[in-house]
XYZ file of N, CA and C in Angstrom:
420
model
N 0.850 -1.172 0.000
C 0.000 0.000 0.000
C 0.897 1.236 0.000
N 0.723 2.376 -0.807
C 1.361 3.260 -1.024
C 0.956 4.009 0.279
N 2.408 4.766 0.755
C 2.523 5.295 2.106
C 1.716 6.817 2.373
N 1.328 7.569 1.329
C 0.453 8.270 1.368
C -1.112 8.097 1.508
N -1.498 6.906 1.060
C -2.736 6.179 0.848
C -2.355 5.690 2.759
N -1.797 4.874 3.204
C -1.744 4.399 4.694
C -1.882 5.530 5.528
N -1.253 6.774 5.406
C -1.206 8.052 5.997
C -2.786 8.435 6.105
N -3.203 8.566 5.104
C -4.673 8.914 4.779
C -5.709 7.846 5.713
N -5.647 6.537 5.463
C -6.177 5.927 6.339
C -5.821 6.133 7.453
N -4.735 5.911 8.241
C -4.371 6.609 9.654
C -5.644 7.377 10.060
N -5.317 8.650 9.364
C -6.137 9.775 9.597
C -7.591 9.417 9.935
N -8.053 9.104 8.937
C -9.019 8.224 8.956
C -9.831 7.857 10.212
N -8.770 6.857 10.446
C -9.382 5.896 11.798
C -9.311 6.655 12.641
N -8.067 7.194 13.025
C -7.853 8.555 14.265
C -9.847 9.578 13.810
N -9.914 9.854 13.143
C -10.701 10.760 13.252
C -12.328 10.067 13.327
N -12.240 8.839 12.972
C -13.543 7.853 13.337
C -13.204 8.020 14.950
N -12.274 7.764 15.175
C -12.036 6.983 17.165
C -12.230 8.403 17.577
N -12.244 9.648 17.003
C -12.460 10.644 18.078
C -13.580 10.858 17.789
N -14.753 10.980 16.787
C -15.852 11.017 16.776
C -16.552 10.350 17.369
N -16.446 9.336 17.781
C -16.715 8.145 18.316
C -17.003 8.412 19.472
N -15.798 8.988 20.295
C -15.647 9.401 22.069
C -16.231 10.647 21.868
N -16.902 11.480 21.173
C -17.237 13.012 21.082
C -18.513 12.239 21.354
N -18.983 11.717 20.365
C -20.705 10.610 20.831
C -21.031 10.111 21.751
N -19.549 9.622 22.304
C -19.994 8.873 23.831
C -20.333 9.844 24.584
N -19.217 11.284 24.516
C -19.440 12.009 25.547
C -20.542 12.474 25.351
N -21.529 13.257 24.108
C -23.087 13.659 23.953
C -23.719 12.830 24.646
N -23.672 11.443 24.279
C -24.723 10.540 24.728
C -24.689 10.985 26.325
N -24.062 10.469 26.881
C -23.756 10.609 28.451
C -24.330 12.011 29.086
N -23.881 12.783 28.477
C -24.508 14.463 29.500
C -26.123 14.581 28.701
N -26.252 13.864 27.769
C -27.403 14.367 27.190
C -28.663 13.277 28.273
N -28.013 12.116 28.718
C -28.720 11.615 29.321
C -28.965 12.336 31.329
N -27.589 13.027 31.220
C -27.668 13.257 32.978
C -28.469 14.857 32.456
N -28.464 15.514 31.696
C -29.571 16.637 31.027
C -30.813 15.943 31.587
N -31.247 15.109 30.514
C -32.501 14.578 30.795
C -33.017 14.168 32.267
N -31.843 13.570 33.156
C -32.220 13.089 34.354
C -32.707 14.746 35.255
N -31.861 15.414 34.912
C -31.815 16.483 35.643
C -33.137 17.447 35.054
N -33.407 17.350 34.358
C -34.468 18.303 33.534
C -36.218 17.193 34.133
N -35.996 16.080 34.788
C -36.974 15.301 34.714
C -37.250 15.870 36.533
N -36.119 15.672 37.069
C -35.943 16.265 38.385
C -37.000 17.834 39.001
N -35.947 18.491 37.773
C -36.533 19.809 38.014
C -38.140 19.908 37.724
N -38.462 19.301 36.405
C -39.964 19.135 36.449
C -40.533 18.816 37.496
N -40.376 17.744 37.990
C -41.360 17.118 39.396
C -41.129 18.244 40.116
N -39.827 18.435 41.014
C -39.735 19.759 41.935
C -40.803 20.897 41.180
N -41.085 21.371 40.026
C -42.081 22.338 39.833
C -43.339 21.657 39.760
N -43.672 20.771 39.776
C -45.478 20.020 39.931
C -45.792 20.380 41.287
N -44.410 19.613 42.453
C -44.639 19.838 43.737
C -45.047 21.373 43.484
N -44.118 22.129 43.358
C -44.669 23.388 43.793
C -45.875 23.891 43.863
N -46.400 23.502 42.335
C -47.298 24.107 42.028
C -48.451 23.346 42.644
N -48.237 22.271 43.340
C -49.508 21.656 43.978
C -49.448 22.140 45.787
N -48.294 22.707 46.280
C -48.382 23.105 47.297
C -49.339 24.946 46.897
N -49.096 25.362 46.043
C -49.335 26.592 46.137
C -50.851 26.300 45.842
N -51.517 25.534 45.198
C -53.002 25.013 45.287
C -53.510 25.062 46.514
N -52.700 24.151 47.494
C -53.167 23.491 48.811
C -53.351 25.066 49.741
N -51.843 26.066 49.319
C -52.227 27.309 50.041
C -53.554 27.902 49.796
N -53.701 28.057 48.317
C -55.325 28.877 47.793
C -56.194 28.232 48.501
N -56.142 26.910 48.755
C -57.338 26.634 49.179
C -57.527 26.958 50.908
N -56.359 26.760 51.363
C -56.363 27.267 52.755
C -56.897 28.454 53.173
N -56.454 29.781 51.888
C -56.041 30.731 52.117
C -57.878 31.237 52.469
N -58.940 30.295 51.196
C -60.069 30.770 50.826
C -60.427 30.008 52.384
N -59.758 29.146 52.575
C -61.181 28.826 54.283
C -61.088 29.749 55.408
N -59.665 30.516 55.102
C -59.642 31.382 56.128
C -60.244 32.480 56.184
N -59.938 32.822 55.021
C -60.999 34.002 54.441
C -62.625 33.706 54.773
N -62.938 32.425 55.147
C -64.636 31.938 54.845
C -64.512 32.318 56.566
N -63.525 31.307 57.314
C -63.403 31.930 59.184
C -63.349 33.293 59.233
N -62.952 34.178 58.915
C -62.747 35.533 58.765
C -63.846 36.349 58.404
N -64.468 35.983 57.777
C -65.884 36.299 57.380
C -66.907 35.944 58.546
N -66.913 34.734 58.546
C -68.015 34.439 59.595
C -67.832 35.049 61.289
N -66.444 35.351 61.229
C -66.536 35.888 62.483
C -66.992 37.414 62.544
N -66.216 38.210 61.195
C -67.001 39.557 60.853
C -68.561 39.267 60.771
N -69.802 38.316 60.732
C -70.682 38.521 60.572
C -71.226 37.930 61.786
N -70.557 37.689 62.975
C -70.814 36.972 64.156
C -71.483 36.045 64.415
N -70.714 35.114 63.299
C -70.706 33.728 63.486
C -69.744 33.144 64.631
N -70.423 31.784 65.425
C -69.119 31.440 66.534
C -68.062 30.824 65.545
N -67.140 30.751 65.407
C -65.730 30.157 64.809
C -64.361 29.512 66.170
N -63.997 28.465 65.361
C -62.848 28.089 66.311
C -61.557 28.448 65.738
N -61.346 29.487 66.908
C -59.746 30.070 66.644
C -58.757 28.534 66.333
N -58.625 28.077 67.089
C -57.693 26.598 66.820
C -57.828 25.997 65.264
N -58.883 26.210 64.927
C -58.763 25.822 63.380
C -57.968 27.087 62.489
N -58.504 27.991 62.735
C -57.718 29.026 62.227
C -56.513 29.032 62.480
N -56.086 28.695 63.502
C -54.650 28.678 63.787
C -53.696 27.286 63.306
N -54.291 26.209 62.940
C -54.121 25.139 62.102
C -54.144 25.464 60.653
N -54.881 25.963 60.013
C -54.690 26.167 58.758
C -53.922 27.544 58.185
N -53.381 28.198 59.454
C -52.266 29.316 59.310
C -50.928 28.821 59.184
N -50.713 27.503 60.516
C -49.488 27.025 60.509
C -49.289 26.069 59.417
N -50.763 25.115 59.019
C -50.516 24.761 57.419
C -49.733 25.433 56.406
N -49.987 26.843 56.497
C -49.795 27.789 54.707
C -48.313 27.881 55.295
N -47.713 27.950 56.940
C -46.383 28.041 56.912
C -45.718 26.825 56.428
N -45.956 25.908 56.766
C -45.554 24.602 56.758
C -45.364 24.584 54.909
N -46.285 24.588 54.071
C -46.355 24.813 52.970
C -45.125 25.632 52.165
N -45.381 26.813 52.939
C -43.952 27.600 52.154
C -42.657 27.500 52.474
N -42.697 26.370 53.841
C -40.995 25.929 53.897
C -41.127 24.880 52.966
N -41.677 24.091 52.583
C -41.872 23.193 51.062
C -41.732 23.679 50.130
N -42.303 24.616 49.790
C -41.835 25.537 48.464
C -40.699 25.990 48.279
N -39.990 26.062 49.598
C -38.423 27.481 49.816
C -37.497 25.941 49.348
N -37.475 24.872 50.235
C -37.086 23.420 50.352
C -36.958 23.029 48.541
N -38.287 22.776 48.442
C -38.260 22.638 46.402
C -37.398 23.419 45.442
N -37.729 24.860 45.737
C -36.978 26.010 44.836
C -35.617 25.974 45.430
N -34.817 25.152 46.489
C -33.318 25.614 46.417
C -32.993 24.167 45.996
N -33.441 22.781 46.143
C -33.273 21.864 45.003
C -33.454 22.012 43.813
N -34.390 22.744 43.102
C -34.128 23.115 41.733
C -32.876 24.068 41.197
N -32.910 24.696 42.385
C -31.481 25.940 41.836
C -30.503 24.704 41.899
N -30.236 23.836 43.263
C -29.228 22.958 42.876
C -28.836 22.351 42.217
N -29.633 21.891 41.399
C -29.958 20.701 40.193
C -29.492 21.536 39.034
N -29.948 22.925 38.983
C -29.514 23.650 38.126
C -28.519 24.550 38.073
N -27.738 24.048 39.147
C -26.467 24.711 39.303
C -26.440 26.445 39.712
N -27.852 27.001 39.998
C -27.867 28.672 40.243
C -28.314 28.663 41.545
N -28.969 29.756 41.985
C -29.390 29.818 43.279
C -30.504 30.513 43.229
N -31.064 31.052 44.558
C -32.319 31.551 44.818
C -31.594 33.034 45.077
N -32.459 34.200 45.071
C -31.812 35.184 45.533
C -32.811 35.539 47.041
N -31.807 36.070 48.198
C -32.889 35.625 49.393
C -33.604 36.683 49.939
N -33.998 37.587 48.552
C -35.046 38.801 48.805
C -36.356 38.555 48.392
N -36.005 37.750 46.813
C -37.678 38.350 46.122
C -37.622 36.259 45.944
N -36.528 35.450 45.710
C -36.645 34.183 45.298
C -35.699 33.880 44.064
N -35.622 35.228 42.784
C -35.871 34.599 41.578
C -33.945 33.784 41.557
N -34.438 32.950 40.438
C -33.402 31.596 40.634
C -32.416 33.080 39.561
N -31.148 32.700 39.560
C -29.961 33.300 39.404
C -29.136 32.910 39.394
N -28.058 32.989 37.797
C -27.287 32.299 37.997
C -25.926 32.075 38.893
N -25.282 31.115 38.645
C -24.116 31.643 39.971
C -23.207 32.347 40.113
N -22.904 32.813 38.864
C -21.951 33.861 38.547
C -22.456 35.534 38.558
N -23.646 35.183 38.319
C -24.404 36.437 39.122
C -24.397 37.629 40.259
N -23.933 38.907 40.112
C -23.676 39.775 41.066
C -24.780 40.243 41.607
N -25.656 40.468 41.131
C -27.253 41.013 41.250
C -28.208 40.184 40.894
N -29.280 40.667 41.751
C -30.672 39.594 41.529
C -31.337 40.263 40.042
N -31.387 39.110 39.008
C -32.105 39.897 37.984
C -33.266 40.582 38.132
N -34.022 40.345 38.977
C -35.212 40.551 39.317
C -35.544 42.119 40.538
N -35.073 41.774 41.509
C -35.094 42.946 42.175
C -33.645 43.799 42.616
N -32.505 43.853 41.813
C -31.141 44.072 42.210
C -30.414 43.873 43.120
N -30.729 42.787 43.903
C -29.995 42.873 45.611
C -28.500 41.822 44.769
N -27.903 42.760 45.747
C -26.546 42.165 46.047
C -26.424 40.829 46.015
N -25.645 39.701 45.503
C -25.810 38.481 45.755
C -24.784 38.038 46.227
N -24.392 37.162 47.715
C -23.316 36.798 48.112
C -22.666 36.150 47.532
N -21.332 35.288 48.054
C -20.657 34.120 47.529
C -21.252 33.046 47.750
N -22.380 32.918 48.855
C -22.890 31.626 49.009
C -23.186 31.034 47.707
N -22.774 29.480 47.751
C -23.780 28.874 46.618
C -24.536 27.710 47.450
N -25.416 26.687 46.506
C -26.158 25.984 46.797
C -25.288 25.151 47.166
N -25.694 24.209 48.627
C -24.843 22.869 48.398
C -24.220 21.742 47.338
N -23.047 21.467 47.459
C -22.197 21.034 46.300
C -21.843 21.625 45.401
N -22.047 23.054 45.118
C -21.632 23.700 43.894
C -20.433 24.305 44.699
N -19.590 24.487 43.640
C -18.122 25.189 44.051
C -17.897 26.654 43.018
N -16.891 26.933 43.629
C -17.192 28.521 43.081
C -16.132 28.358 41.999
């Protein structure tokens, strides 16, 4: 085989075997993408089914609140159960939204919420200052 023709094949194969490992590597992050993008979905269903559970709280309190403005008897203890509910609720929500920033490698900003990335000096959203903290496991 003429040594220019072998050269050429060389090349060749070298450039099959790195395409090859360029595929492996797509395949691989495209799958921990997907894992991570499947993650973050659920964490936003939760959310959005805790923030349901608040509306609905929010409307019985409003219904206790009413009936006592129209001097109806009402039990404070329920009211005070479905107050510490809506708290209980939004440490679930705070809990969800800093696993999603984690998953997504940004953070929460700890004025208004909005997620941000980590290289981020300012909250896009309401301008606050953003520390060095990051989310657990992320490194700076």
């Amino acid at each position: 085989m003429d040594e220019k023709v072998r050269e050429l094949m060389d090349k060749v194969r070298e450039t099959a075997i790195s395409m090859g490992e360029a595929a492996e590597y797509t395949f691989r992050n495209a799958g921990k993408r997907a894992e991570e993008m499947l993650g973050i979905t659920k964490l936003n269903m939760e959310i959005f089914d805790l923030n349901t559970e608040i509306n609905i709280l929010l409307k019985e309190i409003g219904q206790i609140v009413y009936d006592t403005h129209t001097g109806k008897e009402t039990d404070s203890q329920l009211l005070d159960k479905k107050l510490a509910g809506i708290d209980e609720k939004r440490v679930q929500i705070k809990t969800c939204r800093e696993q999603i920033a984690a998953l997504k490698k940004s953070r929460n900003c700890p004025v208004c919420g909005e997620a941000c990335e980590k290289d981020d000096k300012f909250c896009r959203r309401c301008g606050q200052v953003l520390g060095e903290e990051y989310p657990a496991g992320d490194e700076k």
